[in-house]
mmCIF file with all atom_site columns, C-alpha atoms in Angstrom:
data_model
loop_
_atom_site.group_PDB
_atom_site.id
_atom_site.type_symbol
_atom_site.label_atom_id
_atom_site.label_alt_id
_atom_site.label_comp_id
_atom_site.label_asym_id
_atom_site.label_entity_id
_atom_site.label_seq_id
_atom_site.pdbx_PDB_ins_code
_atom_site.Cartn_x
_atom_site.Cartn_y
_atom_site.Cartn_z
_atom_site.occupancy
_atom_site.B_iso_or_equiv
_atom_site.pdbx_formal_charge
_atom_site.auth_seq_id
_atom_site.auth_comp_id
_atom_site.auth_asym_id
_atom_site.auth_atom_id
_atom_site.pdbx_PDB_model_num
ATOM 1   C CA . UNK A 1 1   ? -17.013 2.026   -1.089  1.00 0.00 ? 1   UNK A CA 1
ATOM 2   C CA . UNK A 1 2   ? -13.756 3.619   -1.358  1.00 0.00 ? 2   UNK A CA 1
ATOM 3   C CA . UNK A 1 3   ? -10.339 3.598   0.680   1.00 0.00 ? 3   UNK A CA 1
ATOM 4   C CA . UNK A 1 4   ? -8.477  5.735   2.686   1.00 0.00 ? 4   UNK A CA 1
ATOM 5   C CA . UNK A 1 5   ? -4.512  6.523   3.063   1.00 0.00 ? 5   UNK A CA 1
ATOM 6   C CA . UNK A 1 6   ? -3.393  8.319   6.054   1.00 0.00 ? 6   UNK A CA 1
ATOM 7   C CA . UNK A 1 7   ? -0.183  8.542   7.747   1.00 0.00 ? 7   UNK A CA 1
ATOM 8   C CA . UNK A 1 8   ? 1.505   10.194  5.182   1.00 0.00 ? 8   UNK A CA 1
ATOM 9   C CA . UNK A 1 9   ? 4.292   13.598  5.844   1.00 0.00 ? 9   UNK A CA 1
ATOM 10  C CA . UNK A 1 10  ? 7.312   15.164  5.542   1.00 0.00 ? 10  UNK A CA 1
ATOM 11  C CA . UNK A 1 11  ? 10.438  13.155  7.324   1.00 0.00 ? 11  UNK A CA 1
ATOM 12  C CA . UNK A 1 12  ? 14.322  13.387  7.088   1.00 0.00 ? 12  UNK A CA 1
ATOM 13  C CA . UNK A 1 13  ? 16.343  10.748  5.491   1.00 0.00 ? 13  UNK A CA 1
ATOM 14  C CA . UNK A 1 14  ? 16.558  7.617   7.981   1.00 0.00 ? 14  UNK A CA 1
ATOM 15  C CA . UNK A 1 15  ? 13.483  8.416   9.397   1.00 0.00 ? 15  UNK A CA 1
ATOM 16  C CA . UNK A 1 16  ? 10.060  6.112   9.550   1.00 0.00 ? 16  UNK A CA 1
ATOM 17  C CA . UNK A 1 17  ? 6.684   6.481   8.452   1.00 0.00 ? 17  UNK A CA 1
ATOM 18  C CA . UNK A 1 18  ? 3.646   4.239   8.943   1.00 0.00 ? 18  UNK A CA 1
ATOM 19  C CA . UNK A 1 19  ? 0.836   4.708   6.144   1.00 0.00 ? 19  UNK A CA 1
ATOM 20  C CA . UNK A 1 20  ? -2.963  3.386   6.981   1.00 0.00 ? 20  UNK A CA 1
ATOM 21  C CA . UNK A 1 21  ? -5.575  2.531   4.507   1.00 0.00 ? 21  UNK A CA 1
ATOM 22  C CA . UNK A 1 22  ? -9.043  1.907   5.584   1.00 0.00 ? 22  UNK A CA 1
ATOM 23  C CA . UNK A 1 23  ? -12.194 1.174   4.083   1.00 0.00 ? 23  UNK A CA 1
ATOM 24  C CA . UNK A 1 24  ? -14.338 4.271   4.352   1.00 0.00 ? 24  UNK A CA 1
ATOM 25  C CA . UNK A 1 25  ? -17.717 2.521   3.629   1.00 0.00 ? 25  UNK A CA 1
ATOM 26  C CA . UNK A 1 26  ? -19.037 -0.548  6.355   1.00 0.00 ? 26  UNK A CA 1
ATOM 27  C CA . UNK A 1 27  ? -19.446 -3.073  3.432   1.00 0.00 ? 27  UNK A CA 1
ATOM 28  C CA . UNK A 1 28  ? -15.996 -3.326  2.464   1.00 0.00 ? 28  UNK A CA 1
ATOM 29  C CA . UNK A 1 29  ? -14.166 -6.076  4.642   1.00 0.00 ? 29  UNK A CA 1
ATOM 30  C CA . UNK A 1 30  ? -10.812 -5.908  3.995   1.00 0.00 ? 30  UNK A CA 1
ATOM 31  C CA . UNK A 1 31  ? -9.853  -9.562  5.148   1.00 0.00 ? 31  UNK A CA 1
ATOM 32  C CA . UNK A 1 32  ? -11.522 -10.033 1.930   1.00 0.00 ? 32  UNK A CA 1
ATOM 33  C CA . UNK A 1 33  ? -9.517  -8.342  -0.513  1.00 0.00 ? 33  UNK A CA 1
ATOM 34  C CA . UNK A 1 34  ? -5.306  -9.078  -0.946  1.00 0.00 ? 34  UNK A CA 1
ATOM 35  C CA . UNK A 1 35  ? -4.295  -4.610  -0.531  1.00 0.00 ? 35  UNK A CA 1
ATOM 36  C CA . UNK A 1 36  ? -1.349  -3.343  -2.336  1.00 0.00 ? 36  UNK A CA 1
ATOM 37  C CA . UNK A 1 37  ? 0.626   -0.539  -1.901  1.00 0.00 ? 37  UNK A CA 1
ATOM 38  C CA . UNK A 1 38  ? 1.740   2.040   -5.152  1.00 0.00 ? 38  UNK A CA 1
ATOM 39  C CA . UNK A 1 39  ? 3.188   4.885   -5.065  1.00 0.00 ? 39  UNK A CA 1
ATOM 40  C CA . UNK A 1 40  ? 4.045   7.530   -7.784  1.00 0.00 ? 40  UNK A CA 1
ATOM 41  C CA . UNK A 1 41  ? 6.626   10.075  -8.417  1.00 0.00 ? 41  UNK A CA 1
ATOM 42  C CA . UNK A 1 42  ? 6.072   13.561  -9.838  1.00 0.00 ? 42  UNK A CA 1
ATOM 43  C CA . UNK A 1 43  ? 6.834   12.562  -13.934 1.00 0.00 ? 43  UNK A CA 1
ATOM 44  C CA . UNK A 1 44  ? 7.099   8.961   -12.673 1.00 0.00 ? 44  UNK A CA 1
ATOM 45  C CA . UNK A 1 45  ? 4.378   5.819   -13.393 1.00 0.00 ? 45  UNK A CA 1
ATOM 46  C CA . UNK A 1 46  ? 2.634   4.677   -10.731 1.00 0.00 ? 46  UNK A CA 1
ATOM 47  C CA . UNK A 1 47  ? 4.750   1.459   -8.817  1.00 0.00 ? 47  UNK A CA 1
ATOM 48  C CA . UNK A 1 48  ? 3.786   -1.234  -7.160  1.00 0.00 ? 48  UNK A CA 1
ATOM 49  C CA . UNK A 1 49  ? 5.412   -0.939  -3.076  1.00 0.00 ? 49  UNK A CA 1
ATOM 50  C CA . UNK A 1 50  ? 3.677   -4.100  -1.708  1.00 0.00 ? 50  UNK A CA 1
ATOM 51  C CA . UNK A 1 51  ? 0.841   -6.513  -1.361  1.00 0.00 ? 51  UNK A CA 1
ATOM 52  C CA . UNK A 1 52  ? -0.319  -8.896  1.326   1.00 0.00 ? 52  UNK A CA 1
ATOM 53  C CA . UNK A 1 53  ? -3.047  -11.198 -0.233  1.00 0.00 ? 53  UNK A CA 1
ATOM 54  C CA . UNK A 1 54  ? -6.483  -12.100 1.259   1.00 0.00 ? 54  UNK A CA 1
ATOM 55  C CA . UNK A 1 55  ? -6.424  -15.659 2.126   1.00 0.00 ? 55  UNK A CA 1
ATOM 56  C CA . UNK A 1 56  ? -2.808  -16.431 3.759   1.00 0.00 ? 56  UNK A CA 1
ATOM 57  C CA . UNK A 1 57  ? -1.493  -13.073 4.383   1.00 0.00 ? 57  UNK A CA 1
ATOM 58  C CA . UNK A 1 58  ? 1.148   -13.342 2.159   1.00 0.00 ? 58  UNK A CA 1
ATOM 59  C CA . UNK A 1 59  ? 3.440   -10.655 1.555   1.00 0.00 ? 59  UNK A CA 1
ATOM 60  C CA . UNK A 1 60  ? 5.386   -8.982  -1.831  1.00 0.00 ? 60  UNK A CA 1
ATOM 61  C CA . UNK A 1 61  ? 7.653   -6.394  -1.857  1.00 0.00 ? 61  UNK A CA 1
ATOM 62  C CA . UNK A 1 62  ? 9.579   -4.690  -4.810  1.00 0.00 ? 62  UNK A CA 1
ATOM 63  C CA . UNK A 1 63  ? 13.020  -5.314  -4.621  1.00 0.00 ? 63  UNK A CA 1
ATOM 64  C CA . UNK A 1 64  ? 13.679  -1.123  -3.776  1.00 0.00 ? 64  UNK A CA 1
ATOM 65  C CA . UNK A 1 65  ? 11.839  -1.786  -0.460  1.00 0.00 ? 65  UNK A CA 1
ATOM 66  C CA . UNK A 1 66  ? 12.528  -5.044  0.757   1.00 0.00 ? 66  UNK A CA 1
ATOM 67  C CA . UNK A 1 67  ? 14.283  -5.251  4.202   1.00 0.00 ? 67  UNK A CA 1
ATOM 68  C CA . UNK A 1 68  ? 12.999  -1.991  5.123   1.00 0.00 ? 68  UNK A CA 1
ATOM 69  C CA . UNK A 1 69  ? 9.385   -1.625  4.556   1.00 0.00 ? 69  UNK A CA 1
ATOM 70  C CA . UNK A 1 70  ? 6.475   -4.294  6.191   1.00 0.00 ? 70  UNK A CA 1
ATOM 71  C CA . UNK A 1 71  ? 2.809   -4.351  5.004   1.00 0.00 ? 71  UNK A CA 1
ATOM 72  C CA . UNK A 1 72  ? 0.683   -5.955  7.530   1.00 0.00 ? 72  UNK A CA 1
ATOM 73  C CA . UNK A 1 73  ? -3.031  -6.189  8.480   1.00 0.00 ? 73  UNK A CA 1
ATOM 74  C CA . UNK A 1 74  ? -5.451  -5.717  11.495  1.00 0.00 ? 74  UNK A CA 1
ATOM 75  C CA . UNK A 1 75  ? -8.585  -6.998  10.685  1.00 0.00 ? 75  UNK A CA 1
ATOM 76  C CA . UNK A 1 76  ? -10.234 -6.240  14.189  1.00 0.00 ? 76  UNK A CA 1
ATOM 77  C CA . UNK A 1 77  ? -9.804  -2.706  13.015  1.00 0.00 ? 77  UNK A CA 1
ATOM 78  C CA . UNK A 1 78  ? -10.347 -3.357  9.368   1.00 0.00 ? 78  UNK A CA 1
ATOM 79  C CA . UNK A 1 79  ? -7.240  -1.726  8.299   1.00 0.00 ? 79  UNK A CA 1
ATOM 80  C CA . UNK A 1 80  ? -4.081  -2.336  6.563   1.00 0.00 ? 80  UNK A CA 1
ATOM 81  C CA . UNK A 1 81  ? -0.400  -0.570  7.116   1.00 0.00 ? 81  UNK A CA 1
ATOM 82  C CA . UNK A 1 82  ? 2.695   -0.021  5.345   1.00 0.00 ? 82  UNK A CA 1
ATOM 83  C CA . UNK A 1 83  ? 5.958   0.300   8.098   1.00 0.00 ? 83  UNK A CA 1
ATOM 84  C CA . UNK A 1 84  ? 8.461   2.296   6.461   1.00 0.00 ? 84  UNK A CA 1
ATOM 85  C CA . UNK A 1 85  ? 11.693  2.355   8.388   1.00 0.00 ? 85  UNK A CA 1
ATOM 86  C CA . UNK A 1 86  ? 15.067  3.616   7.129   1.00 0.00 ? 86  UNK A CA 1
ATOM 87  C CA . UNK A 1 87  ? 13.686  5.901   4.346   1.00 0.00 ? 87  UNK A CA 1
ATOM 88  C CA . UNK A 1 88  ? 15.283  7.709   1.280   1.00 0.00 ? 88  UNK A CA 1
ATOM 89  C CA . UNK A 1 89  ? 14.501  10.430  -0.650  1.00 0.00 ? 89  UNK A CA 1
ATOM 90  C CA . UNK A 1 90  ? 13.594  8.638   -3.460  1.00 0.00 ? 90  UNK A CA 1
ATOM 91  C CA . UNK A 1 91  ? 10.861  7.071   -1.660  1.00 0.00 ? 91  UNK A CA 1
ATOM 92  C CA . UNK A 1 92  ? 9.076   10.407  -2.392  1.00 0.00 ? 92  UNK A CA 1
ATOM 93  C CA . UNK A 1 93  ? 5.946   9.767   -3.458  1.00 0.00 ? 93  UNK A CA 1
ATOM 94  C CA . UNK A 1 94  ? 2.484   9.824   -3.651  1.00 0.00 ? 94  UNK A CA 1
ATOM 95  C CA . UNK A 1 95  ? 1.474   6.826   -1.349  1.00 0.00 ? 95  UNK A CA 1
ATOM 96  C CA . UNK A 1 96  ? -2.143  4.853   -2.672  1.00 0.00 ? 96  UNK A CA 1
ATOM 97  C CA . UNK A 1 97  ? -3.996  1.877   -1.166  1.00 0.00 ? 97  UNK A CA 1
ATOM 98  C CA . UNK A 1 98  ? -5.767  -0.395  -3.791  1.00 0.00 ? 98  UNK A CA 1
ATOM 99  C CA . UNK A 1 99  ? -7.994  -3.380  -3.358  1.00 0.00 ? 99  UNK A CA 1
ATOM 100 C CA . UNK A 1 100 ? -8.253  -6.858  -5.347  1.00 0.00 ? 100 UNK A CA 1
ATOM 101 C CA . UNK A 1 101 ? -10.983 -8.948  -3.809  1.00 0.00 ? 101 UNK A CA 1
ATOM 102 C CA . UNK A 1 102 ? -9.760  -12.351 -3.026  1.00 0.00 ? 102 UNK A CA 1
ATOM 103 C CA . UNK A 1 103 ? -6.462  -11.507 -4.668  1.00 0.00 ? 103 UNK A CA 1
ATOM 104 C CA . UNK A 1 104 ? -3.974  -10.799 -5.050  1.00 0.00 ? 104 UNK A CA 1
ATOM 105 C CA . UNK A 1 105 ? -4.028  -10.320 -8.882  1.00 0.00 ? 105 UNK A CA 1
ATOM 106 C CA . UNK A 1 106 ? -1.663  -12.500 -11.153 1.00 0.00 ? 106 UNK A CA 1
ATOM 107 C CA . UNK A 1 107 ? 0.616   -10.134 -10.783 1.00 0.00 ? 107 UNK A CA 1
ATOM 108 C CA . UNK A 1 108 ? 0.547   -8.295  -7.919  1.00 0.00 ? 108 UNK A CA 1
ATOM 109 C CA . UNK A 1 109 ? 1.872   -4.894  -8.977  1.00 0.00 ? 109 UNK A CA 1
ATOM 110 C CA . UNK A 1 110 ? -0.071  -4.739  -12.111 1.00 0.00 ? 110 UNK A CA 1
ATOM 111 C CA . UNK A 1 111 ? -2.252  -2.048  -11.263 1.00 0.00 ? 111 UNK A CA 1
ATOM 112 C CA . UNK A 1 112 ? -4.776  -2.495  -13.465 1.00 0.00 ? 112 UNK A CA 1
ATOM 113 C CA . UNK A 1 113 ? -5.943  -5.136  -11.752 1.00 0.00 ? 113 UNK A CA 1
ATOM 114 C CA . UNK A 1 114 ? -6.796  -3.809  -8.397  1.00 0.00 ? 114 UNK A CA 1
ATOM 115 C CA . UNK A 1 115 ? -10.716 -2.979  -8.075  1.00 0.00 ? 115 UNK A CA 1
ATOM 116 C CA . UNK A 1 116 ? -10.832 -0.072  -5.237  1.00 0.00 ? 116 UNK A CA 1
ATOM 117 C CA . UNK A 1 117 ? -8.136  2.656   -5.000  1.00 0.00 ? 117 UNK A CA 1
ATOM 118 C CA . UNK A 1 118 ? -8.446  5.118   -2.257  1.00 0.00 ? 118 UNK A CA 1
ATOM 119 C CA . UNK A 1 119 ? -6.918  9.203   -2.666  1.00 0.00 ? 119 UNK A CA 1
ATOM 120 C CA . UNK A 1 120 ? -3.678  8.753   -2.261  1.00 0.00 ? 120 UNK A CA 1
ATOM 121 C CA . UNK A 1 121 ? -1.206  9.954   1.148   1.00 0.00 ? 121 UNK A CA 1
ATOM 122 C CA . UNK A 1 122 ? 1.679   12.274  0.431   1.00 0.00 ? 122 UNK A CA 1
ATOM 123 C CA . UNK A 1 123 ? 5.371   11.227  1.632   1.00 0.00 ? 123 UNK A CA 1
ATOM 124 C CA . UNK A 1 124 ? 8.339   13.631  1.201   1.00 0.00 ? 124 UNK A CA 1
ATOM 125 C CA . UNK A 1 125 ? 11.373  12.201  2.104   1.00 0.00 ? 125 UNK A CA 1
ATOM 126 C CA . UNK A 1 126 ? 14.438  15.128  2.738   1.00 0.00 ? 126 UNK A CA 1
ATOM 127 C CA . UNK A 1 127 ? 17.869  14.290  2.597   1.00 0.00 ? 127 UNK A CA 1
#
């Protein structure tokens, strides 16, 4: 099984975006697994966006997002978004899905942690 980002482009300063990831493979039930969100920066490490966990649909956010970016699920359609409203260019990034079954993890941005990652989305934020 793998995921898969979509969603991803090019939009101006202010603007909104809403990222997908989806299991491509039928046995992987995303309900299941808490999702997070990274993203990573050309010369940048890889950072933790959001999570929403498995069992109560709990949500994290890191503090550079909050207030203007929602993770939520739809498990009829066994897929999980990011809503990015009011973005900035340093939101530029390389967008990637990752899975922790029955998670989240400790730590929900540790990255390490997270089973199944899917390609990654690209989102270029101009000013």
């Amino acid at each position: 099984e793998k995921l898969v980002e979509s969603g991803g482009g090019l939009v101006q300063a202010g603007g909104s975006l809403r990222l997908s990831c989806a299991a491509s493979g039928f046995t992987l039930d995303l309900k299941n697994y808490a999702i997070g969100w990274f993203r990573q920066a050309p010369g940048k490490e890889r950072e933790g966006v959001s999570c929403i966990s498995s069992s109560d649909d709990r949500t994290y956010y890191a503090d550079s997002v909050k207030g203007r970016f929602t993770i939520s699920r739809d498990n009829a359609k066994n897929t999980v978004y990011l809503q990015m409203n009011n973005m900035k260019p340093e939101d530029t990034a390389v967008y990637y899905c990752a899975a922790d079954y029955l998670g989240p993890p400790p730590v929900w941005d540790m990255r390490d942690l997270y089973h199944y990652w899917g390609q990654g989305t690209q989102v270029t934020v101009s000013s």
